[in-house]
């Protein structure tokens, strides 16, 4: 069992940066791949980024590649999403999720979810 709590969301101007954090409970955190997803109003939840258990492998949605960076600290049971050069279209609720199998990008395949943190980018 893994419990996830996101933080770091807020209101930022276009071109600005935010760093999202996800704190995980449970001794098996390091065995999970971790992902960030987002859901804008009226839209489906979409994949943003993922990282494997060791942090050596990452994947990004094309829409955020080069602007967002996912990282993890297994000693602190945390995963982060550094978001730079934010755009209005990045506005969404961002969710942290854990998956027993690495490299998957479908939100339906992830096992555990946080409650989400809201990001609003003003243009």
XYZ file of C-alpha atoms in Angstrom:
123
model
C 0.000 0.000 0.000
C 1.274 3.456 -0.906
C -0.316 6.747 0.079
C 0.567 9.818 -1.948
C 0.201 13.495 -1.103
C 0.944 16.216 -3.647
C 1.925 19.787 -2.920
C 3.366 22.805 -4.669
C 0.545 23.822 -6.950
C -0.629 27.384 -7.302
C -1.093 30.351 -9.585
C 1.786 31.419 -11.823
C 2.187 33.666 -14.824
C 2.966 32.244 -18.226
C 6.686 31.696 -18.571
C 7.105 31.074 -14.875
C 8.043 27.952 -12.946
C 6.589 25.705 -10.290
C 7.905 22.655 -8.530
C 5.426 20.002 -7.555
C 6.226 17.478 -4.865
C 4.698 14.156 -3.990
C 5.323 12.601 -0.603
C 4.791 8.865 -0.343
C 4.206 6.713 2.685
C 5.095 3.063 2.811
C 8.319 1.136 2.911
C 8.007 -0.069 -0.682
C 8.149 3.340 -2.357
C 11.467 2.597 -4.060
C 9.982 -0.436 -5.795
C 7.372 1.627 -7.644
C 7.618 3.555 -10.858
C 6.143 7.012 -10.324
C 4.213 9.218 -12.657
C 2.611 12.613 -12.945
C -0.671 13.071 -14.732
C -2.891 16.079 -15.218
C -6.518 16.761 -15.887
C -7.830 20.048 -17.213
C -11.506 20.980 -16.846
C -13.625 19.066 -19.326
C -10.701 16.976 -20.529
C -9.477 13.476 -19.902
C -6.618 12.741 -17.540
C -3.358 12.716 -19.457
C 0.140 11.460 -18.915
C 2.788 14.065 -18.144
C 5.927 12.264 -16.999
C 7.147 9.078 -15.371
C 10.285 7.788 -13.708
C 11.367 4.241 -12.977
C 12.220 2.915 -9.537
C 15.881 3.959 -9.635
C 15.404 7.302 -11.322
C 17.620 6.279 -14.211
C 14.843 6.272 -16.783
C 12.269 8.949 -17.442
C 9.540 9.567 -19.976
C 7.670 12.709 -20.923
C 4.641 13.698 -22.904
C 5.617 15.567 -26.053
C 3.754 18.618 -24.806
C 6.085 19.035 -21.810
C 9.349 17.652 -23.134
C 12.183 20.114 -22.577
C 10.166 22.140 -20.067
C 9.333 19.668 -17.287
C 11.684 17.434 -15.322
C 10.671 14.536 -13.112
C 12.959 13.342 -10.340
C 12.779 11.194 -7.228
C 14.542 10.785 -3.915
C 14.012 7.274 -2.603
C 15.687 8.104 0.718
C 12.992 10.724 1.329
C 10.114 8.904 -0.376
C 9.464 11.854 -2.639
C 9.032 12.550 -6.312
C 9.144 15.985 -7.882
C 8.015 17.642 -11.068
C 9.938 20.777 -11.977
C 7.858 22.787 -14.424
C 9.506 25.611 -16.350
C 8.324 27.893 -19.138
C 4.750 27.282 -18.115
C 1.975 27.919 -20.583
C -1.720 28.589 -20.143
C -2.424 25.133 -21.543
C -0.536 23.590 -18.609
C -3.396 24.657 -16.346
C -4.821 21.530 -14.727
C -5.018 19.479 -11.582
C -1.795 17.502 -11.342
C -1.790 14.020 -9.853
C 1.026 11.862 -8.585
C 0.648 8.132 -9.142
C 2.527 4.912 -8.418
C 2.786 1.889 -10.686
C 4.244 -1.547 -9.980
C 5.273 -1.858 -13.609
C 7.605 0.751 -15.125
C 7.298 2.662 -18.392
C 3.514 2.633 -18.658
C 1.697 5.841 -19.518
C -1.993 4.977 -19.328
C -3.555 6.392 -16.192
C -5.822 3.379 -15.854
C -2.774 1.169 -15.263
C -1.403 3.037 -12.250
C -2.120 1.491 -8.873
C -2.109 4.372 -6.374
C -3.075 8.037 -6.643
C -2.764 11.233 -4.708
C -5.573 13.733 -4.294
C -4.121 16.198 -6.793
C -2.756 19.723 -6.668
C -4.082 22.551 -8.797
C -1.878 24.518 -11.183
C -3.185 27.655 -12.860
C -1.102 29.481 -15.435
C -2.296 32.949 -16.309
C -1.536 34.306 -19.755
